[in-house]
Amino acid sequence: MTNLQLSVVIPVYNEEDGLQALFDRLYPALDKLGITYEILFVNDGSRDRSAAILREQFQQRPDVTRVILFNGNFGQHMAIMAAFEQSRGQRIVTLDADLQNPPEDTELLLAKMDEGHDYVGSIRRQRNDSLWRHVASRAMNGLREKITRIKMTDQGCMFRAYDRRIIDAVNSCHEVSTFIPALAYSFARNPAEVVVGHDERTAGESKYSLYSLIRLNFDLMTGFSLVPLQMFSMLGMLISLFSGVFFVFLAVRRLIVGPEAEGLFTLFALMFFLIGIALFGIGLLGEYIGRIYQQVRHRPRYLVEAILEKRDE
Ligand code: UDP
Ligand code: MG
């Protein structure tokens, strides 16, 4: 085992405009901590100059910099997974490349770990995101807490610190679609949270559209809980019960009142309602089946093109 104290993991996707600013703050902040560290950048198939910039930075500080270059865009979480597998530090901190979380606050996370916590999440002090992002993430946080047993005040914040033990456990999972803070949380013995700063993106724009945010939340919900599926069976049961009673009512009415043609539209309305429910159910099944499908294929989850690092002598 190495005696490296800290690995900082940073996924990078089309961040050419912001990377220099990140280097300028990150390296001094970590140097100041006075511990042995490494920074693992993962270029997630950027289509801009990010890879070249990372290469240059590697040449500047080969002692503490390692760069993993992906072959294509496999997503932020896969990028972090790859870095976890390569990481050597006793503690691992994940950080976004966009400087929305101040790298100087790494100190806060580590101080909390010194108190004996093996997982330190973070809460953004004041969020500088657009209103709809704010509202949407509040709603998702609430829902997630109800249906999974994962308690995270601020799920959207990737600035977190993990103990080596947790990372080893995460590395032993071969999940295809996952949400790392939640996965790691499920292995944590003594999780804690600290408040960190939060700024606007320094450069570039958010890589998450509304669509990918919705996808991410599906990963989170279905990846860690069967409640959506179970809820649906409960709903289906209630509805079949109700339709059963309704059918008996109609049959009795047919015997007493005789045949009636009125109420046709009520019937239509009911039918559309039921079709809607059925479609939703099929979709929900699809969510799980899709994951099973991906999982059983055992495809490599990401492809590494090259790793830039100093060779151990
Ligand atoms: N990212 C990545 N691959 C992707 C999308 C994003 O590696 O496919 C990286 C991105 O470069 C950044 C981090 O993940 O370092 C978070 O992305 P972003 O800041 O766009 O997300 P937001 O803060 O808007 O949630
Ligand atoms: Mg960001």
Tab-separated table of C-alpha atoms and ligand atoms in Angstrom:
chain	number	residue	atom	x	y	z
A	1	MET	CA	0.000	0.000	0.000
A	2	THR	CA	1.094	3.533	-0.622
A	3	ASN	CA	1.104	6.183	2.051
A	4	LEU	CA	-0.519	8.794	-0.110
A	5	GLN	CA	-2.956	10.681	2.074
A	6	LEU	CA	-5.344	12.224	-0.414
A	7	SER	CA	-6.634	11.635	-3.932
A	8	VAL	CA	-8.664	14.416	-5.528
A	9	VAL	CA	-10.861	13.184	-8.358
A	10	ILE	CA	-12.063	15.585	-11.041
A	11	PRO	CA	-14.175	14.657	-14.086
A	12	VAL	CA	-13.653	16.965	-17.032
A	13	TYR	CA	-15.949	17.327	-19.994
A	14	ASN	CA	-15.559	20.291	-22.349
A	15	GLU	CA	-14.131	22.569	-19.683
A	16	GLU	CA	-11.335	24.244	-21.677
A	17	ASP	CA	-12.321	27.749	-20.568
A	18	GLY	CA	-12.345	26.992	-16.878
A	19	LEU	CA	-9.459	24.563	-16.387
A	20	GLN	CA	-6.679	27.115	-15.947
A	21	ALA	CA	-8.647	28.916	-13.250
A	22	LEU	CA	-9.178	25.563	-11.561
A	23	PHE	CA	-5.448	24.736	-11.605
A	24	ASP	CA	-4.623	28.181	-10.248
A	25	ARG	CA	-6.736	27.626	-7.173
A	26	LEU	CA	-6.620	23.876	-6.679
A	27	TYR	CA	-2.862	23.278	-6.554
A	28	PRO	CA	-2.069	26.052	-4.037
A	29	ALA	CA	-5.016	24.996	-1.891
A	30	LEU	CA	-3.779	21.394	-1.746
A	31	ASP	CA	-0.118	22.346	-1.334
A	32	LYS	CA	-1.154	24.384	1.687
A	33	LEU	CA	-2.672	21.344	3.412
A	34	GLY	CA	0.820	19.939	3.910
A	35	ILE	CA	-0.174	16.357	3.145
A	36	THR	CA	0.794	13.999	0.344
A	37	TYR	CA	-1.767	14.116	-2.411
A	38	GLU	CA	-2.489	13.302	-6.023
A	39	ILE	CA	-4.980	14.881	-8.402
A	40	LEU	CA	-6.712	12.554	-10.819
A	41	PHE	CA	-8.286	14.261	-13.792
A	42	VAL	CA	-10.521	12.215	-16.032
A	43	ASN	CA	-11.133	13.604	-19.467
A	44	ASP	CA	-14.556	12.273	-20.338
A	45	GLY	CA	-14.165	12.429	-24.104
A	46	SER	CA	-14.179	16.225	-24.333
A	47	ARG	CA	-14.574	17.574	-27.821
A	48	ASP	CA	-12.671	20.771	-27.047
A	49	ARG	CA	-9.049	21.377	-25.982
A	50	SER	CA	-9.539	20.014	-22.436
A	51	ALA	CA	-7.410	16.914	-23.067
A	52	ALA	CA	-4.519	18.988	-24.400
A	53	ILE	CA	-4.749	21.378	-21.457
A	54	LEU	CA	-4.700	18.464	-19.019
A	55	ARG	CA	-1.684	17.040	-20.805
A	56	GLU	CA	0.152	20.342	-20.380
A	57	GLN	CA	-0.786	20.511	-16.743
A	58	PHE	CA	0.471	16.967	-16.258
A	59	GLN	CA	3.834	18.066	-17.611
A	60	GLN	CA	3.866	21.016	-15.216
A	61	ARG	CA	3.199	18.975	-12.081
A	62	PRO	CA	3.867	15.297	-12.860
A	63	ASP	CA	4.594	14.642	-9.191
A	64	VAL	CA	0.988	15.116	-8.100
A	65	THR	CA	-1.008	14.989	-11.335
A	66	ARG	CA	-2.466	11.969	-13.070
A	67	VAL	CA	-4.707	12.167	-16.077
A	68	ILE	CA	-7.045	9.473	-17.348
A	69	LEU	CA	-8.160	10.002	-20.919
A	70	PHE	CA	-11.398	8.340	-21.917
A	71	ASN	CA	-12.082	7.145	-25.382
A	72	GLY	CA	-15.475	8.800	-25.527
A	73	ASN	CA	-18.101	10.426	-23.349
A	74	PHE	CA	-19.175	7.923	-20.698
A	75	GLY	CA	-20.671	10.391	-18.248
A	76	GLN	CA	-19.570	12.066	-15.066
A	77	HIS	CA	-20.183	9.068	-12.835
A	78	MET	CA	-18.245	6.654	-14.996
A	79	ALA	CA	-15.395	9.156	-15.078
A	80	ILE	CA	-15.364	9.256	-11.299
A	81	MET	CA	-15.531	5.450	-11.135
A	82	ALA	CA	-12.473	5.146	-13.355
A	83	ALA	CA	-10.575	7.568	-11.166
A	84	PHE	CA	-11.618	5.653	-8.039
A	85	GLU	CA	-10.144	2.497	-9.490
A	86	GLN	CA	-6.876	4.282	-10.187
A	87	SER	CA	-6.758	6.260	-6.960
A	88	ARG	CA	-4.133	5.492	-4.315
A	89	GLY	CA	-4.926	7.912	-1.500
A	90	GLN	CA	-6.197	6.977	1.942
A	91	ARG	CA	-8.940	9.529	1.449
A	92	ILE	CA	-10.659	10.500	-1.745
A	93	VAL	CA	-12.318	13.809	-2.511
A	94	THR	CA	-14.480	14.307	-5.593
A	95	LEU	CA	-14.726	17.786	-7.043
A	96	ASP	CA	-16.285	19.272	-10.185
A	97	ALA	CA	-14.039	20.968	-12.698
A	98	ASP	CA	-16.197	24.080	-12.960
A	99	LEU	CA	-15.146	25.720	-9.655
A	100	GLN	CA	-18.708	25.792	-8.399
A	101	ASN	CA	-17.281	24.368	-5.192
A	102	PRO	CA	-14.238	26.194	-3.830
A	103	PRO	CA	-11.249	23.790	-3.759
A	104	GLU	CA	-10.094	25.622	-0.633
A	105	ASP	CA	-12.993	23.977	1.228
A	106	THR	CA	-11.316	20.569	0.849
A	107	GLU	CA	-9.824	21.424	4.205
A	108	LEU	CA	-13.301	21.490	5.772
A	109	LEU	CA	-14.132	18.043	4.417
A	110	LEU	CA	-10.874	16.580	5.688
A	111	ALA	CA	-11.267	18.210	9.094
A	112	LYS	CA	-14.653	16.551	9.413
A	113	MET	CA	-13.095	13.206	8.519
A	114	ASP	CA	-10.540	13.712	11.269
A	115	GLU	CA	-13.479	13.619	13.668
A	116	GLY	CA	-13.958	9.984	12.715
A	117	HIS	CA	-16.410	10.124	9.835
A	118	ASP	CA	-15.802	7.886	6.858
A	119	TYR	CA	-18.098	9.784	4.504
A	120	VAL	CA	-18.435	13.545	4.403
A	121	GLY	CA	-21.095	15.011	2.172
A	122	SER	CA	-21.541	18.696	1.563
A	123	ILE	CA	-24.326	21.209	1.552
A	124	ARG	CA	-24.052	24.219	-0.692
A	125	ARG	CA	-24.135	27.350	1.385
A	126	GLN	CA	-26.193	29.366	-0.992
A	127	ARG	CA	-27.031	27.951	-4.338
A	128	ASN	CA	-26.255	29.997	-7.357
A	129	ASP	CA	-28.255	27.957	-9.796
A	130	SER	CA	-31.241	28.979	-11.802
A	131	LEU	CA	-34.595	28.940	-10.014
A	132	TRP	CA	-35.953	25.867	-11.756
A	133	ARG	CA	-32.812	23.883	-10.943
A	134	HIS	CA	-33.255	24.897	-7.341
A	135	VAL	CA	-36.917	23.931	-7.162
A	136	ALA	CA	-36.385	20.684	-9.067
A	137	SER	CA	-33.541	19.540	-6.871
A	138	ARG	CA	-35.463	20.374	-3.693
A	139	ALA	CA	-38.350	18.226	-4.879
A	140	MET	CA	-36.077	15.336	-5.877
A	141	ASN	CA	-34.222	15.466	-2.572
A	142	GLY	CA	-37.479	15.101	-0.692
A	143	LEU	CA	-38.737	12.254	-2.828
A	144	ARG	CA	-35.445	10.395	-2.681
A	145	GLU	CA	-35.258	10.581	1.071
A	146	LYS	CA	-38.711	9.027	1.292
A	147	ILE	CA	-38.213	6.088	-1.019
A	148	THR	CA	-34.547	5.250	-0.557
A	149	ARG	CA	-32.927	5.212	2.846
A	150	ILE	CA	-30.317	7.642	1.700
A	151	LYS	CA	-30.143	10.881	3.641
A	152	MET	CA	-28.401	13.617	1.719
A	153	THR	CA	-29.338	17.208	2.260
A	154	ASP	CA	-27.954	18.213	-1.093
A	155	GLN	CA	-27.731	15.348	-3.545
A	156	GLY	CA	-26.628	17.527	-6.433
A	157	CYS	CA	-23.363	18.459	-4.806
A	158	MET	CA	-20.494	16.193	-5.831
A	159	PHE	CA	-17.955	17.813	-3.531
A	160	ARG	CA	-17.557	14.934	-1.082
A	161	ALA	CA	-14.880	13.056	0.808
A	162	TYR	CA	-14.678	9.289	1.189
A	163	ASP	CA	-12.549	6.937	3.185
A	164	ARG	CA	-10.461	4.376	1.290
A	165	ARG	CA	-12.614	1.577	2.714
A	166	ILE	CA	-15.710	3.009	1.035
A	167	ILE	CA	-13.955	3.494	-2.264
A	168	ASP	CA	-12.784	-0.116	-2.215
A	169	ALA	CA	-16.383	-1.170	-1.723
A	170	VAL	CA	-17.555	1.088	-4.541
A	171	ASN	CA	-14.850	-0.353	-6.778
A	172	SER	CA	-16.138	-3.829	-6.140
A	173	CYS	CA	-19.563	-2.858	-7.528
A	174	HIS	CA	-19.919	-3.375	-11.205
A	175	GLU	CA	-23.022	-1.305	-11.710
A	176	VAL	CA	-23.567	0.197	-15.077
A	177	SER	CA	-25.797	3.099	-14.193
A	178	THR	CA	-25.212	4.493	-10.782
A	179	PHE	CA	-25.094	7.580	-8.658
A	180	ILE	CA	-21.836	7.627	-6.780
A	181	PRO	CA	-22.690	9.693	-3.682
A	182	ALA	CA	-25.642	7.390	-3.008
A	183	LEU	CA	-23.721	4.190	-3.686
A	184	ALA	CA	-20.909	5.309	-1.409
A	185	TYR	CA	-23.403	6.404	1.218
A	186	SER	CA	-24.812	2.902	1.375
A	187	PHE	CA	-21.367	1.679	2.482
A	188	ALA	CA	-20.719	4.446	4.979
A	189	ARG	CA	-20.572	3.612	8.654
A	190	ASN	CA	-20.613	7.105	10.041
A	191	PRO	CA	-21.624	9.703	7.452
A	192	ALA	CA	-21.589	13.441	8.124
A	193	GLU	CA	-22.133	16.643	6.192
A	194	VAL	CA	-20.486	20.034	6.118
A	195	VAL	CA	-21.521	23.316	4.563
A	196	VAL	CA	-19.344	24.466	1.663
A	197	GLY	CA	-19.339	27.472	-0.610
A	198	HIS	CA	-21.086	27.524	-3.942
A	199	ASP	CA	-20.433	29.851	-6.857
A	200	GLU	CA	-21.553	30.381	-10.382
A	201	ARG	CA	-19.765	28.329	-12.984
A	202	THR	CA	-16.566	30.208	-13.840
A	203	ALA	CA	-16.727	29.336	-17.521
A	204	GLY	CA	-18.548	27.096	-19.932
A	205	GLU	CA	-22.047	25.901	-19.313
A	206	SER	CA	-23.758	23.169	-17.355
A	207	LYS	CA	-23.458	19.765	-18.978
A	208	TYR	CA	-26.791	18.710	-17.572
A	209	SER	CA	-29.916	19.417	-19.512
A	210	LEU	CA	-33.356	18.910	-18.022
A	211	TYR	CA	-33.420	15.559	-19.793
A	212	SER	CA	-30.198	14.264	-18.305
A	213	LEU	CA	-31.255	15.493	-14.871
A	214	ILE	CA	-34.400	13.426	-15.164
A	215	ARG	CA	-32.320	10.438	-16.281
A	216	LEU	CA	-29.985	10.916	-13.345
A	217	ASN	CA	-32.875	10.907	-10.929
A	218	PHE	CA	-34.219	7.707	-12.438
A	219	ASP	CA	-30.789	6.171	-11.846
A	220	LEU	CA	-30.955	7.321	-8.283
A	221	MET	CA	-34.479	6.130	-7.555
A	222	THR	CA	-34.469	2.806	-9.374
A	223	GLY	CA	-30.838	2.069	-8.609
A	224	PHE	CA	-31.329	2.203	-4.887
A	225	SER	CA	-34.931	1.313	-4.279
A	226	LEU	CA	-37.683	-0.977	-5.442
A	227	VAL	CA	-40.314	1.377	-4.046
A	228	PRO	CA	-41.348	2.784	-7.470
A	229	LEU	CA	-42.121	-0.741	-8.629
A	230	GLN	CA	-43.866	-1.629	-5.405
A	231	MET	CA	-45.879	1.587	-5.377
A	232	PHE	CA	-47.110	0.674	-8.777
A	233	SER	CA	-48.308	-2.753	-7.749
A	234	MET	CA	-50.121	-1.151	-4.812
A	235	LEU	CA	-51.789	1.311	-7.157
A	236	GLY	CA	-52.665	-1.495	-9.561
A	237	MET	CA	-54.228	-3.447	-6.719
A	238	LEU	CA	-56.327	-0.512	-5.570
A	239	ILE	CA	-57.511	0.156	-9.087
A	240	SER	CA	-58.445	-3.444	-9.790
A	241	LEU	CA	-60.338	-3.528	-6.517
A	242	PHE	CA	-62.183	-0.374	-7.491
A	243	SER	CA	-62.925	-1.675	-11.012
A	244	GLY	CA	-64.189	-4.939	-9.521
A	245	VAL	CA	-66.658	-3.102	-7.291
A	246	PHE	CA	-67.653	-0.917	-10.215
A	247	PHE	CA	-68.267	-3.950	-12.391
A	248	VAL	CA	-70.541	-5.513	-9.785
A	249	PHE	CA	-72.390	-2.217	-9.462
A	250	LEU	CA	-72.923	-2.049	-13.247
A	251	ALA	CA	-74.044	-5.664	-13.429
A	252	VAL	CA	-76.601	-5.183	-10.662
A	253	ARG	CA	-77.785	-1.963	-12.293
A	254	ARG	CA	-78.170	-3.794	-15.603
A	255	LEU	CA	-80.471	-6.304	-13.929
A	256	ILE	CA	-82.576	-3.699	-12.110
A	257	VAL	CA	-82.709	-0.738	-14.533
A	258	GLY	CA	-82.204	-2.625	-17.804
A	259	PRO	CA	-79.766	-1.780	-20.647
A	260	GLU	CA	-78.601	1.893	-20.933
A	261	ALA	CA	-76.495	3.592	-23.626
A	262	GLU	CA	-75.826	6.726	-21.619
A	263	GLY	CA	-72.656	7.002	-19.649
A	264	LEU	CA	-70.580	6.008	-22.649
A	265	PHE	CA	-68.219	8.913	-22.160
A	266	THR	CA	-67.754	8.121	-18.529
A	267	LEU	CA	-66.673	4.724	-19.709
A	268	PHE	CA	-64.219	6.269	-22.154
A	269	ALA	CA	-62.811	8.476	-19.466
A	270	LEU	CA	-62.319	5.513	-17.211
A	271	MET	CA	-60.673	3.594	-19.978
A	272	PHE	CA	-58.211	6.317	-20.823
A	273	PHE	CA	-57.378	6.602	-17.178
A	274	LEU	CA	-56.661	2.897	-16.956
A	275	ILE	CA	-54.646	2.922	-20.171
A	276	GLY	CA	-52.590	5.771	-18.785
A	277	ILE	CA	-51.850	3.840	-15.633
A	278	ALA	CA	-50.978	0.744	-17.641
A	279	LEU	CA	-48.587	2.656	-19.868
A	280	PHE	CA	-46.910	4.223	-16.893
A	281	GLY	CA	-46.498	0.787	-15.381
A	282	ILE	CA	-44.967	-0.599	-18.535
A	283	GLY	CA	-42.578	2.331	-18.649
A	284	LEU	CA	-41.577	1.775	-15.084
A	285	LEU	CA	-40.975	-1.915	-15.745
A	286	GLY	CA	-38.888	-0.821	-18.678
A	287	GLU	CA	-36.692	1.230	-16.365
A	288	TYR	CA	-35.745	-1.854	-14.421
A	289	ILE	CA	-35.570	-4.176	-17.377
A	290	GLY	CA	-33.345	-1.713	-19.195
A	291	ARG	CA	-30.964	-1.806	-16.288
A	292	ILE	CA	-31.036	-5.592	-16.128
A	293	TYR	CA	-30.315	-5.655	-19.825
A	294	GLN	CA	-27.368	-3.337	-19.478
A	295	GLN	CA	-26.074	-5.262	-16.528
A	296	VAL	CA	-26.204	-8.709	-18.073
A	297	ARG	CA	-24.308	-7.612	-21.143
A	298	HIS	CA	-21.203	-7.139	-18.999
A	299	ARG	CA	-19.847	-4.553	-21.341
A	300	PRO	CA	-16.889	-2.515	-20.171
A	301	ARG	CA	-18.353	0.528	-18.534
A	302	TYR	CA	-15.733	2.830	-19.942
A	303	LEU	CA	-12.667	2.656	-22.108
A	304	VAL	CA	-9.434	4.288	-21.085
A	305	GLU	CA	-7.314	5.540	-23.907
A	306	ALA	CA	-4.264	6.553	-21.911
A	307	ILE	CA	-3.153	7.371	-18.405
A	308	LEU	CA	-0.612	10.096	-17.890
A	309	GLU	CA	1.311	9.515	-14.704
A	310	LYS	CA	4.768	9.435	-13.319
A	311	ARG	CA	6.150	5.938	-13.203
A	312	ASP	CA	6.962	4.611	-9.745
A	313	GLU	CA	10.605	3.810	-9.555
B	1	UDP	N1	-18.963	16.020	-16.622
B	1	UDP	C1	-18.371	14.869	-17.178
B	1	UDP	N2	-19.043	14.182	-18.157
B	1	UDP	C2	-20.290	14.553	-18.586
B	1	UDP	C3	-20.893	15.692	-17.987
B	1	UDP	C4	-20.197	16.389	-17.019
B	1	UDP	O1	-17.264	14.500	-16.810
B	1	UDP	O2	-20.835	13.889	-19.460
B	1	UDP	C5	-18.237	16.774	-15.595
B	1	UDP	C6	-18.096	18.257	-15.841
B	1	UDP	O3	-16.942	18.558	-16.591
B	1	UDP	C7	-17.998	18.814	-14.442
B	1	UDP	C8	-18.873	17.859	-13.634
B	1	UDP	O4	-18.980	16.674	-14.413
B	1	UDP	O5	-16.690	18.752	-13.926
B	1	UDP	C9	-20.234	18.429	-13.333
B	1	UDP	O6	-20.842	18.903	-14.498
B	1	UDP	P1	-21.652	20.259	-14.537
B	1	UDP	O7	-20.916	21.309	-13.769
B	1	UDP	O8	-21.962	20.563	-15.940
B	1	UDP	O9	-22.959	19.852	-13.761
B	1	UDP	P2	-23.857	20.826	-12.844
B	1	UDP	O10	-22.929	21.542	-11.905
B	1	UDP	O11	-24.531	21.735	-13.778
B	1	UDP	O12	-24.755	19.870	-12.141
B	2	MG	MG	-21.312	22.397	-12.065
